């Protein structure tokens, strides 16, 4: 019984600590809540050349600007024909303004060599030159036909104008015989004395007005 009384007394004497009802501030619970989170680390993907060659891509990689990681076939084609060391050597010997054109030329030439191992790029150039020659011949023929048609049209227009000019009658000026008689002496006959001859038959128009 004494043990039970002792347990009851100990239990009753224990009191829990007072619970604080005041809201906790964010700064006390999260010390970095008021600050912006740091940006995620940027993962730089190696260029296609270094990825295929399985080497570390440095910051100043010569091949990185011209062989991005999204175009691995571009470097694979050029590497198959020229080799990575030769490509790197070519680009280092050129100024930066000409490197992009050099890479495009190497890739085109490598594709042509893969398609045609015998002639390569020279075969494509020869084929294009043949097409240019054929097109120039066709253009010369078309220009000659155009000049011939223009000449025929000019001759036809001139012929039509001549026929129209010949078909229209030429209007002659009126003859003076319609206005004057063929024998003007019928109007007046002058005698030797210089006066009008009264015997001239002038008609009733010359009859005297008095009787």
PDB file of C-alpha atoms in Angstrom:
ATOM      1  CA  UNK A   1       0.000   0.000   0.000  1.00  0.00           C
ATOM      2  CA  UNK A   2       2.844   2.345   0.712  1.00  0.00           C
ATOM      3  CA  UNK A   3       4.145   1.806  -2.790  1.00  0.00           C
ATOM      4  CA  UNK A   4       0.808   2.779  -4.326  1.00  0.00           C
ATOM      5  CA  UNK A   5       0.615   5.917  -2.204  1.00  0.00           C
ATOM      6  CA  UNK A   6       4.095   6.897  -3.274  1.00  0.00           C
ATOM      7  CA  UNK A   7       3.213   6.416  -7.011  1.00  0.00           C
ATOM      8  CA  UNK A   8       0.054   8.483  -6.634  1.00  0.00           C
ATOM      9  CA  UNK A   9       1.940  11.291  -4.973  1.00  0.00           C
ATOM     10  CA  UNK A  10       4.639  11.324  -7.665  1.00  0.00           C
ATOM     11  CA  UNK A  11       2.080  11.352 -10.486  1.00  0.00           C
ATOM     12  CA  UNK A  12       0.086  14.161  -8.974  1.00  0.00           C
ATOM     13  CA  UNK A  13       3.180  16.258  -8.358  1.00  0.00           C
ATOM     14  CA  UNK A  14       4.230  16.086 -12.077  1.00  0.00           C
ATOM     15  CA  UNK A  15       2.895  18.986 -14.145  1.00  0.00           C
ATOM     16  CA  UNK A  16       3.516  19.434 -17.900  1.00  0.00           C
ATOM     17  CA  UNK A  17       5.343  22.562 -19.102  1.00  0.00           C
ATOM     18  CA  UNK A  18       3.143  25.402 -20.291  1.00  0.00           C
ATOM     19  CA  UNK A  19       2.290  25.248 -24.054  1.00  0.00           C
ATOM     20  CA  UNK A  20       3.035  28.396 -25.919  1.00  0.00           C
ATOM     21  CA  UNK A  21       0.178  29.449 -28.196  1.00  0.00           C
ATOM     22  CA  UNK A  22       2.032  32.292 -29.871  1.00  0.00           C
ATOM     23  CA  UNK A  23       2.598  31.660 -33.616  1.00  0.00           C
ATOM     24  CA  UNK A  24       6.128  30.851 -34.571  1.00  0.00           C
ATOM     25  CA  UNK A  25       7.841  33.232 -36.951  1.00  0.00           C
ATOM     26  CA  UNK A  26       9.052  31.886 -40.362  1.00  0.00           C
ATOM     27  CA  UNK A  27      12.544  33.057 -39.629  1.00  0.00           C
ATOM     28  CA  UNK A  28      12.737  30.941 -36.498  1.00  0.00           C
ATOM     29  CA  UNK A  29      11.526  27.754 -38.263  1.00  0.00           C
ATOM     30  CA  UNK A  30      13.283  28.288 -41.678  1.00  0.00           C
ATOM     31  CA  UNK A  31      16.390  30.450 -41.514  1.00  0.00           C
ATOM     32  CA  UNK A  32      16.712  30.646 -45.398  1.00  0.00           C
ATOM     33  CA  UNK A  33      13.041  31.306 -46.156  1.00  0.00           C
ATOM     34  CA  UNK A  34      13.554  34.996 -46.958  1.00  0.00           C
ATOM     35  CA  UNK A  35      16.406  34.341 -49.391  1.00  0.00           C
ATOM     36  CA  UNK A  36      16.143  33.249 -53.084  1.00  0.00           C
ATOM     37  CA  UNK A  37      17.216  29.673 -53.736  1.00  0.00           C
ATOM     38  CA  UNK A  38      20.487  29.309 -55.614  1.00  0.00           C
ATOM     39  CA  UNK A  39      20.200  28.570 -59.369  1.00  0.00           C
ATOM     40  CA  UNK A  40      20.566  24.960 -60.420  1.00  0.00           C
ATOM     41  CA  UNK A  41      23.988  24.011 -61.680  1.00  0.00           C
ATOM     42  CA  UNK A  42      24.403  24.293 -65.463  1.00  0.00           C
ATOM     43  CA  UNK A  43      25.389  21.040 -67.050  1.00  0.00           C
ATOM     44  CA  UNK A  44      27.464  21.689 -70.177  1.00  0.00           C
ATOM     45  CA  UNK A  45      27.120  18.896 -72.701  1.00  0.00           C
ATOM     46  CA  UNK A  46      30.277  18.030 -74.601  1.00  0.00           C
ATOM     47  CA  UNK A  47      30.377  18.689 -78.328  1.00  0.00           C
ATOM     48  CA  UNK A  48      29.708  15.925 -80.795  1.00  0.00           C
ATOM     49  CA  UNK A  49      33.401  15.550 -81.603  1.00  0.00           C
ATOM     50  CA  UNK A  50      34.519  15.116 -77.998  1.00  0.00           C
ATOM     51  CA  UNK A  51      31.548  12.875 -77.257  1.00  0.00           C
ATOM     52  CA  UNK A  52      32.340  10.539 -80.159  1.00  0.00           C
ATOM     53  CA  UNK A  53      36.068  10.596 -79.383  1.00  0.00           C
ATOM     54  CA  UNK A  54      35.251  10.026 -75.684  1.00  0.00           C
ATOM     55  CA  UNK A  55      37.385  12.801 -74.363  1.00  0.00           C
ATOM     56  CA  UNK A  56      36.812  15.738 -72.089  1.00  0.00           C
ATOM     57  CA  UNK A  57      35.500  18.829 -73.883  1.00  0.00           C
ATOM     58  CA  UNK A  58      37.438  21.853 -72.683  1.00  0.00           C
ATOM     59  CA  UNK A  59      36.128  25.414 -72.626  1.00  0.00           C
ATOM     60  CA  UNK A  60      38.102  26.528 -75.688  1.00  0.00           C
ATOM     61  CA  UNK A  61      37.453  23.459 -77.782  1.00  0.00           C
ATOM     62  CA  UNK A  62      38.097  24.269 -81.449  1.00  0.00           C
ATOM     63  CA  UNK A  63      35.505  21.776 -82.697  1.00  0.00           C
ATOM     64  CA  UNK A  64      32.677  22.727 -80.314  1.00  0.00           C
ATOM     65  CA  UNK A  65      31.246  25.726 -82.270  1.00  0.00           C
ATOM     66  CA  UNK A  66      31.007  23.713 -85.507  1.00  0.00           C
ATOM     67  CA  UNK A  67      29.991  20.266 -84.270  1.00  0.00           C
ATOM     68  CA  UNK A  68      27.199  20.763 -81.701  1.00  0.00           C
ATOM     69  CA  UNK A  69      26.035  17.801 -79.620  1.00  0.00           C
ATOM     70  CA  UNK A  70      22.727  17.724 -81.519  1.00  0.00           C
ATOM     71  CA  UNK A  71      24.470  16.871 -84.827  1.00  0.00           C
ATOM     72  CA  UNK A  72      26.665  13.835 -84.230  1.00  0.00           C
ATOM     73  CA  UNK A  73      26.311  12.581 -87.819  1.00  0.00           C
ATOM     74  CA  UNK A  74      28.034  15.720 -89.108  1.00  0.00           C
ATOM     75  CA  UNK A  75      31.241  14.969 -87.262  1.00  0.00           C
ATOM     76  CA  UNK A  76      30.994  11.226 -87.888  1.00  0.00           C
ATOM     77  CA  UNK A  77      30.955  11.791 -91.659  1.00  0.00           C
ATOM     78  CA  UNK A  78      33.854  14.238 -91.637  1.00  0.00           C
ATOM     79  CA  UNK A  79      35.860  12.098 -89.194  1.00  0.00           C
ATOM     80  CA  UNK A  80      35.390   9.033 -91.359  1.00  0.00           C
ATOM     81  CA  UNK A  81      37.048  10.662 -94.380  1.00  0.00           C
ATOM     82  CA  UNK A  82      39.483  13.235 -92.965  1.00  0.00           C
ATOM     83  CA  UNK A  83      40.105  12.176 -89.383  1.00  0.00           C
ATOM     84  CA  UNK A  84      39.691  14.195 -86.204  1.00  0.00           C
ATOM     85  CA  UNK A  85      43.345  15.265 -86.008  1.00  0.00           C
ATOM     86  CA  UNK A  86      43.331  16.620 -89.577  1.00  0.00           C
ATOM     87  CA  UNK A  87      40.067  18.478 -88.999  1.00  0.00           C
ATOM     88  CA  UNK A  88      41.452  20.058 -85.849  1.00  0.00           C
ATOM     89  CA  UNK A  89      44.662  21.005 -87.654  1.00  0.00           C
ATOM     90  CA  UNK A  90      42.770  22.570 -90.597  1.00  0.00           C
ATOM     91  CA  UNK A  91      40.625  24.694 -88.313  1.00  0.00           C
ATOM     92  CA  UNK A  92      43.558  25.940 -86.259  1.00  0.00           C
ATOM     93  CA  UNK A  93      45.357  27.132 -89.393  1.00  0.00           C
ATOM     94  CA  UNK A  94      42.358  29.190 -90.553  1.00  0.00           C
ATOM     95  CA  UNK A  95      40.978  32.432 -89.113  1.00  0.00           C
ATOM     96  CA  UNK A  96      37.708  32.192 -87.212  1.00  0.00           C
ATOM     97  CA  UNK A  97      35.783  33.964 -89.978  1.00  0.00           C
ATOM     98  CA  UNK A  98      36.534  31.119 -92.424  1.00  0.00           C
ATOM     99  CA  UNK A  99      36.187  28.095 -90.176  1.00  0.00           C
ATOM    100  CA  UNK A 100      32.431  27.660 -90.624  1.00  0.00           C
ATOM    101  CA  UNK A 101      32.769  27.572 -94.422  1.00  0.00           C
ATOM    102  CA  UNK A 102      35.686  25.152 -94.138  1.00  0.00           C
ATOM    103  CA  UNK A 103      33.644  22.762 -91.977  1.00  0.00           C
ATOM    104  CA  UNK A 104      30.712  22.907 -94.423  1.00  0.00           C
ATOM    105  CA  UNK A 105      33.086  22.185 -97.313  1.00  0.00           C
ATOM    106  CA  UNK A 106      34.674  19.234 -95.501  1.00  0.00           C
ATOM    107  CA  UNK A 107      31.296  17.742 -94.619  1.00  0.00           C
ATOM    108  CA  UNK A 108      30.054  18.111 -98.220  1.00  0.00           C
ATOM    109  CA  UNK A 109      33.226  16.601 -99.632  1.00  0.00           C
ATOM    110  CA  UNK A 110      33.069  13.729 -97.145  1.00  0.00           C
ATOM    111  CA  UNK A 111      29.449  12.953 -98.117  1.00  0.00           C
ATOM    112  CA  UNK A 112      30.407  13.010-101.800  1.00  0.00           C
ATOM    113  CA  UNK A 113      33.340  10.701-101.170  1.00  0.00           C
ATOM    114  CA  UNK A 114      31.101   8.249 -99.301  1.00  0.00           C
ATOM    115  CA  UNK A 115      28.536   8.262-102.116  1.00  0.00           C
ATOM    116  CA  UNK A 116      31.151   7.982-104.873  1.00  0.00           C
ATOM    117  CA  UNK A 117      34.416   6.503-103.558  1.00  0.00           C
ATOM    118  CA  UNK A 118      36.090   6.783-107.004  1.00  0.00           C
ATOM    119  CA  UNK A 119      35.440  10.363-108.082  1.00  0.00           C
ATOM    120  CA  UNK A 120      34.033  11.868-104.919  1.00  0.00           C
ATOM    121  CA  UNK A 121      33.424  15.600-105.079  1.00  0.00           C
ATOM    122  CA  UNK A 122      35.028  15.864-108.536  1.00  0.00           C
ATOM    123  CA  UNK A 123      32.302  13.644-110.009  1.00  0.00           C
ATOM    124  CA  UNK A 124      29.568  15.882-108.616  1.00  0.00           C
ATOM    125  CA  UNK A 125      31.328  18.987-109.945  1.00  0.00           C
ATOM    126  CA  UNK A 126      31.726  17.433-113.404  1.00  0.00           C
ATOM    127  CA  UNK A 127      28.039  16.485-113.471  1.00  0.00           C
ATOM    128  CA  UNK A 128      27.022  20.012-112.526  1.00  0.00           C
ATOM    129  CA  UNK A 129      29.287  21.515-115.205  1.00  0.00           C
ATOM    130  CA  UNK A 130      27.675  19.264-117.818  1.00  0.00           C
ATOM    131  CA  UNK A 131      24.240  20.465-116.765  1.00  0.00           C
ATOM    132  CA  UNK A 132      25.371  24.101-116.975  1.00  0.00           C
ATOM    133  CA  UNK A 133      26.706  23.563-120.510  1.00  0.00           C
ATOM    134  CA  UNK A 134      23.455  21.949-121.642  1.00  0.00           C
ATOM    135  CA  UNK A 135      21.385  24.752-120.158  1.00  0.00           C
ATOM    136  CA  UNK A 136      23.549  27.385-121.843  1.00  0.00           C
ATOM    137  CA  UNK A 137      23.045  25.654-125.209  1.00  0.00           C
ATOM    138  CA  UNK A 138      19.288  25.561-124.721  1.00  0.00           C
ATOM    139  CA  UNK A 139      19.299  29.231-123.734  1.00  0.00           C
ATOM    140  CA  UNK A 140      21.223  30.188-126.888  1.00  0.00           C
ATOM    141  CA  UNK A 141      18.736  28.278-129.057  1.00  0.00           C
ATOM    142  CA  UNK A 142      15.791  29.945-127.358  1.00  0.00           C
ATOM    143  CA  UNK A 143      17.322  33.399-127.868  1.00  0.00           C
ATOM    144  CA  UNK A 144      17.948  32.672-131.581  1.00  0.00           C
ATOM    145  CA  UNK A 145      14.337  31.530-132.034  1.00  0.00           C
ATOM    146  CA  UNK A 146      13.104  34.653-130.276  1.00  0.00           C
ATOM    147  CA  UNK A 147      15.122  36.927-132.571  1.00  0.00           C
ATOM    148  CA  UNK A 148      13.835  35.029-135.630  1.00  0.00           C
ATOM    149  CA  UNK A 149      10.222  35.390-134.509  1.00  0.00           C
ATOM    150  CA  UNK A 150      10.674  39.104-133.845  1.00  0.00           C
ATOM    151  CA  UNK A 151      12.116  39.571-137.349  1.00  0.00           C
ATOM    152  CA  UNK A 152       9.215  37.672-138.922  1.00  0.00           C
ATOM    153  CA  UNK A 153       6.737  39.787-136.979  1.00  0.00           C
ATOM    154  CA  UNK A 154       8.381  43.005-138.157  1.00  0.00           C
ATOM    155  CA  UNK A 155       8.310  41.837-141.800  1.00  0.00           C
ATOM    156  CA  UNK A 156       4.650  40.850-141.506  1.00  0.00           C
ATOM    157  CA  UNK A 157       3.678  44.232-140.066  1.00  0.00           C
ATOM    158  CA  UNK A 158       5.529  46.021-142.887  1.00  0.00           C
ATOM    159  CA  UNK A 159       3.794  43.884-145.527  1.00  0.00           C
ATOM    160  CA  UNK A 160       0.361  44.559-144.039  1.00  0.00           C
ATOM    161  CA  UNK A 161       1.043  48.307-144.050  1.00  0.00           C
ATOM    162  CA  UNK A 162       2.092  48.208-147.724  1.00  0.00           C
ATOM    163  CA  UNK A 163      -1.037  46.290-148.748  1.00  0.00           C
ATOM    164  CA  UNK A 164      -3.269  48.741-146.899  1.00  0.00           C
ATOM    165  CA  UNK A 165      -1.553  51.670-148.580  1.00  0.00           C
ATOM    166  CA  UNK A 166      -1.993  50.138-152.061  1.00  0.00           C
ATOM    167  CA  UNK A 167      -5.647  49.223-151.539  1.00  0.00           C
ATOM    168  CA  UNK A 168      -6.770  52.813-150.758  1.00  0.00           C
ATOM    169  CA  UNK A 169      -7.522  54.932-153.990  1.00  0.00           C
ATOM    170  CA  UNK A 170      -5.613  58.162-154.424  1.00  0.00           C
ATOM    171  CA  UNK A 171      -8.029  61.109-154.573  1.00  0.00           C
ATOM    172  CA  UNK A 172      -7.147  63.447-157.511  1.00  0.00           C
ATOM    173  CA  UNK A 173      -7.710  67.209-157.225  1.00  0.00           C
ATOM    174  CA  UNK A 174     -10.858  68.552-158.975  1.00  0.00           C
ATOM    175  CA  UNK A 175     -10.431  69.605-162.583  1.00  0.00           C
ATOM    176  CA  UNK A 176     -10.700  73.271-163.428  1.00  0.00           C
ATOM    177  CA  UNK A 177     -12.796  72.453-166.525  1.00  0.00           C
ATOM    178  CA  UNK A 178     -15.782  71.934-164.268  1.00  0.00           C
ATOM    179  CA  UNK A 179     -15.662  75.561-163.244  1.00  0.00           C
ATOM    180  CA  UNK A 180     -14.543  77.272-166.457  1.00  0.00           C
ATOM    181  CA  UNK A 181     -15.736  76.540-170.015  1.00  0.00           C
ATOM    182  CA  UNK A 182     -13.367  75.125-172.506  1.00  0.00           C
ATOM    183  CA  UNK A 183     -13.795  78.170-174.797  1.00  0.00           C
ATOM    184  CA  UNK A 184     -13.634  81.399-172.786  1.00  0.00           C
ATOM    185  CA  UNK A 185     -14.421  83.504-175.882  1.00  0.00           C
ATOM    186  CA  UNK A 186     -18.057  82.540-175.501  1.00  0.00           C
ATOM    187  CA  UNK A 187     -18.287  84.888-172.541  1.00  0.00           C
ATOM    188  CA  UNK A 188     -16.830  88.009-174.103  1.00  0.00           C
ATOM    189  CA  UNK A 189     -15.830  88.808-177.657  1.00  0.00           C
ATOM    190  CA  UNK A 190     -13.830  91.962-178.118  1.00  0.00           C
ATOM    191  CA  UNK A 191     -13.722  93.631-181.529  1.00  0.00           C
ATOM    192  CA  UNK A 192     -10.869  95.438-183.020  1.00  0.00           C
ATOM    193  CA  UNK A 193     -11.948  98.777-181.507  1.00  0.00           C
ATOM    194  CA  UNK A 194     -11.427  97.458-178.003  1.00  0.00           C
ATOM    195  CA  UNK A 195     -15.134  97.345-177.032  1.00  0.00           C
ATOM    196  CA  UNK A 196     -17.450  94.467-176.515  1.00  0.00           C
ATOM    197  CA  UNK A 197     -19.042  93.166-179.582  1.00  0.00           C
ATOM    198  CA  UNK A 198     -22.768  93.750-179.436  1.00  0.00           C
ATOM    199  CA  UNK A 199     -23.383  90.907-181.757  1.00  0.00           C
ATOM    200  CA  UNK A 200     -22.203  88.490-179.154  1.00  0.00           C
ATOM    201  CA  UNK A 201     -25.070  86.376-178.016  1.00  0.00           C
ATOM    202  CA  UNK A 202     -24.883  86.944-174.280  1.00  0.00           C
ATOM    203  CA  UNK A 203     -28.390  85.874-173.652  1.00  0.00           C
ATOM    204  CA  UNK A 204     -31.227  87.602-171.944  1.00  0.00           C
ATOM    205  CA  UNK A 205     -28.981  88.635-169.062  1.00  0.00           C
ATOM    206  CA  UNK A 206     -27.430  91.371-171.156  1.00  0.00           C
ATOM    207  CA  UNK A 207     -30.663  92.817-172.523  1.00  0.00           C
ATOM    208  CA  UNK A 208     -31.164  96.462-171.692  1.00  0.00           C
ATOM    209  CA  UNK A 209     -33.478  97.215-168.866  1.00  0.00           C
ATOM    210  CA  UNK A 210     -35.173  99.975-170.871  1.00  0.00           C
ATOM    211  CA  UNK A 211     -37.013  99.788-174.158  1.00  0.00           C
TER     212      UNK A 211
END
